[in-house]
Amino acid sequence: MTSTQTTSAPTDTGREITYSEAIREAIGQAMEADERVFMLGEDIGIYGGAFGVSGDLYHRFGAERIRDTPISELGIVGAAVGAALAGMRPIVEIQFSDFTNQAMDQIVNQAAKIHFMLGGAATVPMVLRAPLGSGTGAAAQHSQSLEAWFAHVPGLKVVMPSSAADAKGLLLSAIDDPNPVIVLEHKLLYRTSGPVPEEAVRVPLGKTNVVRRGSDLTIVATGVMVSRSLEAAGILADEGVDVSVIDPRTLSPLDDAPILEDVGRTGRVLLVQEAPGHGGFTAEIAARITESPTIYRLLAPVKRLSGLNAPIPYAPQLETASVPQVADIVDQALTIMKES
Amino acid sequence: MTDAPMATAEAARHALHTMWSIRRFEEAVDDLFARGLMHGTMHLSIGQEASATGVCMALRPDDAITSTHRGHGHCIGKGADLTRMMAELLAKETGYCRGRGGSMHIADVATGNLGANGIVAGGIPIATGAALAYRMRGEDRVVACFFGDGATNEGAFHEAVNLAAIWKLPVVFVCENNKYGMSFSTEKSMAVENIADRAAAYGIPGVTVDGNDVSAVYEATRTAVDRARAGEGPTLVENLTYRWKGHSKSDKNLYRTKEEISEWRALDPILRFEHDLKESGLLSEEDIQGIRTQAMEEMRDAVRTANSAPDADPSDLLDAVFAPV
Ligand SMILES: Cc1ncc(C[n+]2csc(CCOP(=O)(O)OP(=O)(O)O)c2C)c(N)n1
């Protein structure tokens, strides 16, 4: 039903659009190609979405397919689960990923389990998109990074695009996927731009991206921490430290081979995430490294740099201090270099 | 203060002063935000002052409230200090939440505000629980639970109201129906006409009130509070009102017309109350001017004092994560 099924690497036409335009473009192309695809969520119609992501889609596709809903997250996600079971391809927008809490039963107990519980007799091809992360002064109930929760649940696929091209390509793959896919977008990335192919080019789910290859240290980062790590890599290069930056992109299922391979080569690893460290996703990557023969290649202990084990505060100076910044990544990397 | 706004000059003065304080506070916030001196996002309740004021006046000082993302008015209505509120929004150590909460989490527990809430409908079950606590301890305190029309579409609303109804808890559920949950109108979001109609599903009284009339809000709340205190259970009070400003700072107002907004601005609850006061002779033009000036000066002082307070300090960020054992 989908028209362009390309899975090749994005063709770089030089065209740059924002992360949020890339998402909108993916949704528009998927809706044009497949009548089963529709969107539902709060204020996605004439308002254009809380973060402006749905934009003009309402004017292009109408109120039936860009379906505004009451403030009822559990109902919205449940309706998407049902519609998906009954053969549609719903894309749910939750205004802030914090509000997936309201819908947790439908996500965790229903969407994630149905295919398995029914012995494979049914599928739930739904996509749930939600912005995560801090940096906007929205405080504790609007700034969380809950990716580890979702990655912990069997039956959910979880992606965290860190660039405009990935935002488009991963979303298109998520829409094609017969499973429930949680797409966690970072609020601070919505207005950032990058080259994005005009065609409906898929970025496959479950394929880790080696964004930059270096010889001294491997940094693994997700979401907005990818661009911060790249910025840190530039500074570190001036200090004579050559780092790799690796973005798993899909947290579940996790493609760990490129990470293990790179860490095996550099012998040093720094795992960066915005979420609090305790029980966080980087702990999973650390465990994979220590469970594999890569451990014998390590020249230094595995290090994690995470958000504080605290809710995100309101005040800008407190908020900044709560999550890793570029300088923190540089400091940690230099410490690892010194200690090895 | 439990007198009706129109009962005595003192009560009238209190009501008008509260409404002006809310208006001036939010205008100051709007201005600071526009000038880039305030961080985050803001949800202003300009136009809805009669609801916060009328409800809080019907409560005793030891009664509690739960509040919403649009909670400045509720906080002021319950008696919070403007300087500490402003300090919170200006990210100061002296703010009510030491810079950790900001606008959406503003609260003054000492005056009975159990918390604003960034989660739509998040405070409704909490209000029910607080009322349960008062009941279990044999205290005759009441909880007024503020929420918007949009919140009544959340499961939390229905579950919490049902619990309060079956347990006959001392809660007054106060819906501030300003016609929109962000951009979605009540006409589109519900198949019933009034929020108050939903009370029938839980076997409790539901009343729809002119929410821009501070006296009407007071009367309806007072009746509900008396009922709650007498052990007869909760009431759903729906205050019909309107927010003049956008939902938050990112609102382009595409979902409502300029005409609609100006029609409601003409129904300004503060000017209307001033008019009623003059008609009744309870306050003179001079009294009213005095209250206006006082509210303005107090607000200026609050901004000045808050501004000169020390900034919230990142070095003790982990302090409040857990309460000390
Ligand atoms: C659970 C949840 N869903 C969505 C939001 C985003 N949001 C914040 S306020 C709001 C509208 C609330 O409308 P209403 O309850 O009528 O209150 P009002 O804003 O009109 O005062 C929305 C959708 C949220 N904060 N929490």
XYZ file of C-alpha atoms and ligand atoms in Angstrom:
691
model
C 0.000 0.000 0.000
C 2.924 2.270 0.540
C 4.340 3.764 -2.621
C 8.051 4.282 -2.108
C 9.592 1.412 -0.229
C 13.186 2.534 -0.488
C 15.388 1.498 2.376
C 18.616 2.836 0.927
C 20.675 5.429 2.749
C 19.228 8.941 2.531
C 20.203 10.701 -0.660
C 21.708 14.014 0.310
C 20.086 16.588 -1.933
C 21.287 19.391 0.284
C 17.734 20.328 1.183
C 17.497 21.240 4.846
C 14.265 21.180 6.825
C 13.523 21.143 10.529
C 13.032 18.043 12.618
C 9.380 18.923 13.059
C 8.887 19.553 9.312
C 10.528 16.194 8.673
C 8.013 14.466 10.927
C 5.125 16.303 9.282
C 6.444 15.356 5.847
C 6.663 11.691 6.848
C 3.098 11.702 8.141
C 1.844 13.494 5.016
C 3.590 11.040 2.684
C 2.381 8.024 4.643
C -1.190 9.348 4.606
C -1.061 10.000 0.894
C 0.279 6.545 0.198
C -1.996 4.580 2.480
C -5.606 5.348 3.377
C -5.314 3.322 6.543
C -2.951 5.862 8.059
C -4.589 8.524 10.217
C -3.642 10.676 13.152
C -5.340 11.270 16.463
C -4.416 13.463 19.378
C -5.109 16.636 21.332
C -5.029 19.966 19.465
C -3.509 18.443 16.316
C -6.197 19.987 14.089
C -6.616 23.712 13.568
C -4.172 24.413 16.426
C -1.518 22.458 14.533
C -0.218 20.508 17.536
C 1.195 21.629 20.876
C 4.644 21.839 19.274
C 3.343 22.708 15.824
C 4.235 19.317 14.380
C 0.947 18.502 12.639
C 0.866 22.048 11.217
C -1.232 22.190 8.044
C -1.998 18.468 7.834
C -5.528 19.197 9.045
C -6.092 21.475 6.051
C -4.668 18.872 3.681
C -6.383 15.770 4.990
C -9.420 16.993 6.928
C -10.891 16.360 10.337
C -11.610 12.656 9.750
C -7.968 11.721 9.333
C -6.357 14.423 11.440
C -8.621 13.710 14.327
C -8.751 16.142 17.235
C -9.626 14.469 20.499
C -10.708 15.516 23.966
C -8.078 15.418 26.719
C -8.325 11.675 27.251
C -4.965 9.970 26.751
C -6.099 6.533 27.820
C -9.081 6.742 25.517
C -7.006 8.010 22.621
C -4.359 5.305 22.860
C -6.980 2.643 23.487
C -8.890 3.784 20.412
C -5.687 3.558 18.409
C -5.040 0.044 19.685
C -8.536 -0.973 18.665
C -8.322 0.704 15.271
C -4.959 -0.940 14.641
C -6.352 -4.343 15.600
C -9.190 -3.701 13.180
C -6.872 -2.960 10.276
C -6.021 0.736 10.432
C -2.617 2.409 10.898
C -3.143 5.024 13.594
C -0.524 7.555 14.611
C -1.182 8.926 18.078
C 0.321 12.206 19.193
C 0.638 12.608 22.949
C 1.394 16.254 23.763
C 4.172 15.549 26.240
C 5.559 12.059 26.775
C 4.863 12.552 30.485
C 1.168 12.098 29.664
C 1.710 8.584 28.354
C 1.333 7.842 32.063
C -2.407 8.357 31.690
C -2.421 5.757 28.915
C -0.009 3.262 30.408
C -2.515 0.422 30.626
C -3.300 0.646 26.931
C 0.375 0.918 26.007
C 1.878 -1.649 28.354
C -0.900 -4.129 29.110
C -2.759 -3.950 25.825
C -0.766 -2.748 22.817
C 2.474 -4.455 23.827
C 0.875 -7.786 24.715
C -1.877 -8.476 22.216
C 0.213 -10.030 19.445
C 1.911 -12.365 21.908
C -1.150 -13.225 23.971
C -3.056 -14.154 20.851
C -0.281 -16.433 19.726
C 0.553 -14.169 16.808
C -2.997 -14.187 15.433
C -3.347 -10.379 15.536
C -1.141 -7.352 15.227
C -1.268 -3.809 16.615
C 0.391 -1.615 13.980
C 0.143 1.675 15.808
C 2.626 4.490 16.284
C 2.704 6.632 19.393
C 4.683 9.862 19.024
C 5.532 11.976 22.025
C 8.064 14.680 22.860
C 10.394 14.054 25.763
C 13.146 15.883 27.559
C 13.965 19.064 29.418
C 15.264 22.484 28.464
C 12.032 24.447 28.078
C 11.318 25.453 31.666
C 8.232 23.271 31.763
C 9.295 21.644 35.052
C 8.891 18.216 36.574
C 5.690 16.954 34.977
C 6.499 18.085 31.424
C 10.220 17.360 31.034
C 10.877 13.710 31.751
C 12.858 11.238 29.692
C 10.985 7.987 30.205
C 12.528 5.934 27.398
C 13.822 3.249 29.760
C 10.263 2.476 30.874
C 9.178 1.678 27.351
C 12.359 -0.111 26.375
C 11.771 -2.412 29.339
C 8.458 -3.690 27.994
C 8.614 -6.642 25.594
C 6.411 -6.091 22.572
C 7.086 -2.376 22.197
C 9.571 -0.971 19.742
C 11.136 2.271 20.911
C 12.905 4.834 18.747
C 14.538 8.149 19.612
C 15.432 10.140 16.497
C 18.271 12.604 17.001
C 18.284 14.304 13.581
C 15.731 15.566 11.082
C 16.562 12.795 8.588
C 16.193 10.114 11.247
C 12.968 11.692 12.460
C 11.469 11.248 9.013
C 13.025 7.919 8.133
C 12.379 6.211 11.455
C 8.792 7.441 11.563
C 8.102 6.042 8.090
C 9.492 2.682 9.199
C 7.455 2.881 12.397
C 4.277 3.414 10.373
C 5.101 0.377 8.187
C 5.881 -1.786 11.193
C 3.194 -4.265 12.278
C 4.064 -3.670 15.937
C 3.341 -0.831 18.346
C 6.203 1.635 18.026
C 6.882 4.443 20.503
C 8.619 7.399 18.833
C 10.215 9.705 21.388
C 11.015 13.086 19.888
C 13.150 15.629 21.716
C 11.521 19.026 22.259
C 14.767 20.876 21.784
C 15.272 19.230 18.396
C 11.974 20.304 16.827
C 13.434 23.550 15.518
C 16.827 22.211 14.510
C 17.353 21.488 10.825
C 19.336 19.101 8.733
C 19.410 17.530 5.293
C 16.363 15.342 4.678
C 15.566 13.486 1.453
C 12.375 14.586 -0.229
C 11.348 11.034 -1.072
C 9.813 8.755 1.522
C 13.113 7.172 2.446
C 12.954 4.728 5.342
C 15.538 4.513 8.086
C 15.214 0.919 9.251
C 14.271 0.251 12.860
C 16.868 -1.606 14.910
C 19.943 -0.223 13.177
C 22.464 1.659 15.270
C 24.045 4.698 13.634
C 27.765 5.396 13.906
C 27.560 9.170 13.546
C 31.284 9.857 13.878
C 34.190 7.458 14.001
C 37.238 8.091 16.173
C 40.080 6.108 17.639
C 40.383 7.051 21.323
C 36.987 6.884 22.948
C 33.445 5.808 22.089
C 30.572 8.037 23.157
C 27.128 6.457 22.974
C 24.321 8.986 23.191
C 20.602 9.323 22.471
C 18.212 12.158 21.633
C 19.534 15.663 22.165
C 22.674 14.199 23.732
C 23.816 13.140 20.273
C 24.291 16.710 19.062
C 25.814 17.675 22.412
C 28.235 14.760 22.085
C 29.131 15.806 18.552
C 29.831 19.306 19.785
C 31.946 17.835 22.585
C 33.752 15.695 20.004
C 34.777 18.846 18.165
C 36.206 20.352 21.340
C 37.920 17.083 22.236
C 39.498 16.910 18.778
C 41.164 20.254 19.534
C 42.492 18.654 22.720
C 43.884 15.803 20.656
C 41.239 13.262 21.618
C 39.544 11.501 18.718
C 36.101 10.176 19.650
C 33.378 8.104 18.050
C 29.779 9.167 18.535
C 27.236 6.385 18.277
C 23.469 6.775 18.329
C 21.479 3.560 18.795
C 18.373 5.338 17.382
C 16.231 2.296 18.191
C 16.394 1.431 21.890
C 14.269 -1.654 21.497
C 15.208 -3.918 19.853
C 18.770 -2.729 20.420
C 21.366 -3.263 17.724
C 24.410 -3.535 19.978
C 26.930 -4.948 17.507
C 28.202 -1.586 16.188
C 28.595 -0.361 19.769
C 30.528 -3.424 20.904
C 32.660 -3.296 17.796
C 33.564 0.367 18.278
C 34.214 0.080 22.013
C 36.388 -2.945 21.296
C 38.431 -0.759 18.987
C 38.783 2.360 21.173
C 38.903 0.565 24.540
C 37.120 3.452 26.228
C 33.442 4.268 26.491
C 31.281 7.098 27.789
C 27.528 6.537 27.819
C 25.490 9.742 27.813
C 21.806 10.171 28.509
C 19.546 12.960 29.670
C 17.430 10.662 31.854
C 18.423 9.996 35.484
C 21.135 7.370 35.719
C 19.464 5.011 38.161
C 17.797 2.221 36.175
C 18.457 4.143 32.991
C 18.905 2.926 29.450
C 22.679 3.405 29.388
C 22.857 0.797 32.160
C 21.599 -1.681 29.558
C 24.376 -0.724 27.147
C 26.949 -0.924 29.952
C 25.718 -4.402 30.789
C 25.933 -5.522 27.159
C 29.549 -4.344 27.014
C 30.498 -6.115 30.227
C 28.645 -9.281 29.219
C 30.567 -9.525 25.964
C 34.217 -10.219 25.181
C 34.516 -6.476 24.571
C 35.123 -6.210 28.319
C 38.625 -7.639 27.817
C 39.440 -4.782 25.463
C 38.588 -2.044 27.926
C 41.411 0.296 28.911
C 39.206 2.127 31.396
C 36.022 1.378 33.352
C 32.715 1.963 31.555
C 31.487 5.461 32.467
C 27.969 6.835 32.421
C 27.019 10.498 32.334
C 23.333 10.971 33.139
C 20.804 13.444 34.415
C 20.639 13.867 38.179
C 18.468 11.411 40.053
C 15.957 14.180 40.578
C 12.824 15.507 38.918
C 13.507 18.286 36.406
C 13.279 21.673 38.178
C 11.759 24.865 36.775
C 14.464 27.510 37.282
C 16.728 27.740 34.218
C 19.940 27.526 36.210
C 18.650 24.469 38.052
C 17.348 22.840 34.901
C 20.676 23.241 33.116
C 22.503 21.808 36.099
C 20.229 18.752 36.082
C 21.217 17.238 32.761
C 24.523 16.728 30.914
C 25.795 19.737 28.995
C 28.569 19.844 26.383
C 31.167 20.853 28.986
C 30.225 17.889 31.184
C 30.723 15.493 28.275
C 34.123 17.011 27.507
C 35.144 16.798 31.188
C 34.097 13.180 31.507
C 35.859 12.216 28.292
C 39.091 13.889 29.421
C 38.839 12.188 32.816
C 38.499 8.798 31.132
C 41.503 9.565 28.925
C 43.591 10.603 31.937
C 42.632 7.590 33.991
C 43.526 5.068 31.307
C -13.034 35.540 55.375
C -16.320 33.767 54.850
C -18.718 36.659 54.271
C -20.430 36.972 50.942
C -18.761 39.545 48.653
C -21.796 41.792 48.805
C -22.608 41.279 52.507
C -20.365 43.888 54.104
C -18.001 46.599 52.943
C -15.165 44.567 54.410
C -16.079 41.468 52.424
C -16.528 43.542 49.292
C -13.146 45.125 49.786
C -11.572 41.715 50.225
C -13.223 40.322 47.104
C -12.282 43.269 44.916
C -8.752 43.409 46.249
C -8.304 39.683 45.584
C -9.559 40.006 42.021
C -7.316 42.965 41.298
C -4.334 41.194 42.854
C -4.870 38.225 40.559
C -5.255 40.471 37.503
C -2.191 42.569 38.336
C -0.089 39.536 39.166
C -0.854 37.929 35.834
C -0.365 41.135 33.891
C 3.034 41.496 35.528
C 3.887 37.906 34.645
C 2.733 38.426 31.066
C 4.918 41.498 30.792
C 8.004 39.906 32.357
C 7.604 36.944 30.048
C 7.232 39.126 26.961
C 10.403 40.985 27.916
C 12.316 37.713 28.204
C 12.753 38.097 31.949
C 10.737 35.018 32.784
C 11.381 31.450 31.757
C 9.169 28.487 30.874
C 5.542 28.782 29.896
C 2.599 30.526 31.508
C -1.107 29.846 31.672
C -2.952 33.007 32.586
C -6.426 33.150 34.107
C -7.147 36.761 33.186
C -10.930 36.973 32.860
C -11.556 34.165 35.340
C -10.836 36.051 38.573
C -14.374 35.823 39.940
C -14.201 32.045 40.079
C -11.027 31.768 42.152
C -12.144 34.609 44.396
C -15.748 33.551 44.959
C -14.819 29.938 45.658
C -11.996 30.737 48.076
C -14.164 33.237 49.965
C -16.657 30.461 50.652
C -13.945 28.415 52.370
C -12.582 28.593 55.898
C -8.864 29.280 56.284
C -8.331 25.660 57.340
C -10.170 24.290 54.306
C -7.999 23.138 51.426
C -7.896 23.516 47.671
C -6.247 21.653 44.842
C -5.338 23.690 41.813
C -4.432 23.424 38.145
C -1.864 24.516 35.564
C -3.822 27.806 35.503
C -3.466 28.256 39.228
C -2.166 31.745 40.050
C -5.667 32.940 40.919
C -6.448 29.979 43.159
C -3.186 30.484 45.014
C -3.837 34.203 45.562
C -7.483 33.563 46.406
C -6.443 31.225 49.197
C -4.171 33.885 50.646
C -0.669 33.248 49.304
C 2.000 35.930 49.435
C 2.515 37.705 46.109
C 6.229 38.248 46.667
C 6.934 34.573 47.256
C 4.802 33.654 44.237
C 6.644 36.117 42.046
C 9.975 34.930 43.444
C 9.088 31.402 42.404
C 8.337 32.463 38.855
C 11.547 34.476 38.767
C 13.537 31.353 39.707
C 14.526 32.595 43.152
C 15.556 30.718 46.282
C 12.835 32.583 48.206
C 10.043 31.333 45.939
C 7.358 29.009 47.265
C 9.054 25.999 45.663
C 12.652 27.303 45.790
C 12.664 27.590 42.007
C 11.858 23.928 41.523
C 8.173 24.278 40.713
C 7.560 27.462 38.764
C 4.138 28.646 37.642
C 2.635 25.240 36.990
C 3.473 23.856 40.428
C 2.939 26.928 42.565
C 1.447 26.181 45.958
C 1.290 27.556 49.460
C 0.568 24.600 51.690
C 0.360 26.878 54.746
C -2.767 28.583 53.392
C -4.311 25.266 52.379
C -3.239 25.098 48.741
C -2.282 21.467 48.295
C -0.786 22.136 44.918
C -1.132 23.343 41.377
C -0.759 20.601 38.804
C 0.796 20.273 35.380
C -1.270 17.210 34.652
C -4.798 17.881 33.484
C -7.146 16.295 36.059
C -4.187 15.248 38.194
C -5.461 17.126 41.230
C -8.992 15.720 41.231
C -8.257 12.347 42.853
C -5.891 14.149 45.242
C -8.714 16.392 46.416
C -10.845 13.322 46.999
C -8.047 11.763 49.034
C -7.537 14.869 51.157
C -11.249 14.946 51.881
C -11.063 11.278 52.816
C -8.296 12.086 55.296
C -10.346 14.855 56.944
C -13.329 12.556 57.174
C -11.313 9.665 58.637
C -9.869 11.935 61.304
C -13.252 13.394 62.153
C -12.263 16.927 61.111
C -14.949 19.104 59.583
C -12.730 20.537 56.862
C -13.694 20.764 53.206
C -11.663 20.573 50.001
C -12.429 22.700 46.955
C -11.050 21.036 43.863
C -10.404 23.306 40.876
C -10.200 21.963 37.329
C -11.087 22.998 33.794
C -13.776 21.762 31.435
C -11.216 19.759 29.495
C -10.220 17.884 32.632
C -13.671 16.359 32.872
C -12.891 14.207 29.841
C -10.081 12.450 31.681
C -10.694 9.156 33.451
C -9.260 10.669 36.631
C -12.242 13.025 36.905
C -14.807 10.261 36.648
C -13.046 7.914 39.024
C -12.424 10.597 41.637
C -15.941 12.042 41.563
C -17.429 8.580 41.845
C -15.273 7.756 44.866
C -16.168 11.013 46.569
C -19.833 10.396 45.828
C -20.009 6.834 47.166
C -18.054 7.823 50.272
C -19.969 11.110 50.689
C -16.712 12.997 51.084
C -16.491 16.723 51.856
C -15.324 17.910 48.428
C -16.622 20.654 46.208
C -15.674 19.919 42.621
C -15.247 23.296 40.947
C -15.126 23.221 37.178
C -13.912 26.447 35.621
C -15.625 26.061 32.280
C -13.889 28.565 30.020
C -15.249 26.785 26.920
C -11.940 25.390 25.720
C -9.489 22.681 26.629
C -6.584 24.262 24.811
C -8.141 24.559 21.320
C -10.946 22.042 21.662
C -14.325 23.524 22.527
C -16.749 21.967 24.968
C -19.277 21.691 22.123
C -16.902 19.318 20.384
C -15.467 17.537 23.388
C -18.685 16.477 25.111
C -22.073 15.149 24.066
C -23.811 16.714 27.056
C -24.528 20.414 27.203
C -23.202 21.301 30.620
C -20.399 19.916 32.718
C -22.868 20.005 35.596
C -25.000 17.428 33.735
C -22.274 14.910 34.425
C -23.036 15.049 38.153
C -26.149 12.948 37.565
C -23.994 9.973 36.602
C -22.566 9.959 40.116
C -25.730 10.775 42.010
C -24.561 14.161 43.262
C -25.933 17.678 42.678
C -24.543 19.662 39.764
C -25.050 23.394 39.343
C -24.111 25.742 36.527
C -23.188 29.239 37.664
C -22.394 32.551 35.975
C -18.690 32.287 36.682
C -18.038 35.968 36.020
C -20.289 36.963 38.898
C -18.255 36.695 42.067
C -21.356 36.727 44.264
C -23.040 33.943 42.316
C -19.891 31.850 42.505
C -19.699 32.487 46.218
C -23.336 31.530 46.825
C -23.133 28.292 44.870
C -19.866 27.305 46.493
C -21.164 28.225 49.937
C -24.170 25.948 49.510
C -21.894 23.142 48.350
C -19.436 23.715 51.192
C -22.230 23.642 53.789
C -23.542 20.414 52.293
C -20.055 18.887 52.295
C -19.363 19.944 55.874
C -22.671 18.496 56.987
C -21.607 15.087 55.695
C -23.945 15.084 52.717
C -21.210 14.583 50.153
C -19.781 16.343 47.132
C -21.300 18.816 44.692
C -20.175 19.668 41.184
C -20.155 23.434 40.671
C -19.610 24.633 37.110
C -18.463 28.247 36.754
C -19.065 29.518 33.220
C -16.238 31.897 32.406
C -13.627 32.685 29.773
C -9.877 33.109 29.494
C -8.993 36.244 27.593
C -5.471 35.196 26.744
C -4.309 32.206 24.740
C -3.999 28.827 26.384
C -0.294 29.381 26.942
C 2.507 31.286 25.329
C 2.451 29.250 22.110
C -1.234 29.816 21.320
C -2.036 31.543 18.013
C -5.755 31.699 18.873
C -6.841 30.182 15.552
C -9.707 28.253 17.088
C -11.753 31.223 18.313
C -12.781 34.506 16.805
C -11.746 38.023 17.764
C -15.453 38.797 18.176
C -15.892 36.024 20.700
C -12.918 37.239 22.688
C -14.100 40.838 22.696
C -17.624 39.822 23.700
C -16.216 38.117 26.751
C -13.818 40.925 27.529
C -16.875 43.148 27.759
C -18.081 40.843 30.526
C -15.050 41.625 32.681
C -15.833 40.149 36.103
C -13.906 42.846 37.945
C -15.522 45.864 36.296
C -18.867 44.185 36.686
C -18.329 43.707 40.411
C -17.230 47.317 40.782
C -20.389 48.366 39.009
C -22.538 46.221 41.314
C -20.784 47.640 44.366
C -21.419 51.195 43.285
C -25.060 50.395 42.478
C -25.580 48.907 45.906
C -23.679 51.743 47.566
C -21.470 49.272 49.440
C -18.279 50.905 48.169
C -17.732 54.374 46.734
C -15.812 55.274 43.602
C -13.082 56.466 45.930
C -12.950 53.174 47.841
C -12.667 51.330 44.558
C -9.882 53.563 43.287
C -8.097 53.019 46.581
C -8.277 49.245 46.190
C -7.018 49.451 42.605
C -4.067 51.576 43.601
C -3.283 49.370 46.552
C -3.260 46.220 44.389
C -0.997 47.904 41.852
C 1.470 49.137 44.463
C 1.563 45.788 46.216
C 2.329 44.132 42.906
C 5.148 46.544 42.133
C 6.635 45.893 45.559
C 6.321 42.165 45.061
C 8.203 42.288 41.755
C 10.887 44.540 43.203
C 11.406 42.447 46.339
C 11.327 39.181 44.417
C 13.822 40.482 41.877
C 16.374 41.361 44.504
C 16.182 37.939 46.185
C 18.971 35.387 45.655
C 18.676 33.008 42.704
C 17.847 29.368 43.336
C 21.090 27.511 43.803
C 22.006 24.415 41.734
C 24.421 23.144 44.397
C 21.638 21.716 46.553
C 19.455 20.355 43.778
C 19.189 16.894 45.270
C 17.993 18.216 48.636
C 14.298 17.891 48.109
C 14.158 14.655 46.108
C 13.432 12.645 49.240
C 12.060 13.956 52.502
C 14.490 13.506 55.375
C 13.680 10.422 57.441
C -2.843 14.674 31.100
C -2.558 15.917 30.319
N -2.916 15.963 29.024
C -2.663 17.071 28.294
C -2.051 18.148 28.865
C -1.742 19.396 28.040
N -2.670 20.450 28.443
C -2.362 21.307 29.425
S -3.616 22.305 29.819
C -4.597 21.631 28.633
C -5.985 22.128 28.460
C -6.772 21.971 29.720
O -8.054 22.407 29.519
P -9.034 22.627 30.721
O -9.013 21.450 31.636
O -10.349 23.010 30.162
O -8.398 23.827 31.541
P -8.084 25.310 31.020
O -6.749 25.252 30.353
O -9.166 25.693 30.102
O -8.031 26.132 32.258
C -3.933 20.621 27.957
C -4.486 19.833 26.852
C -1.672 18.047 30.218
N -1.024 19.033 30.846
N -1.953 16.930 30.926
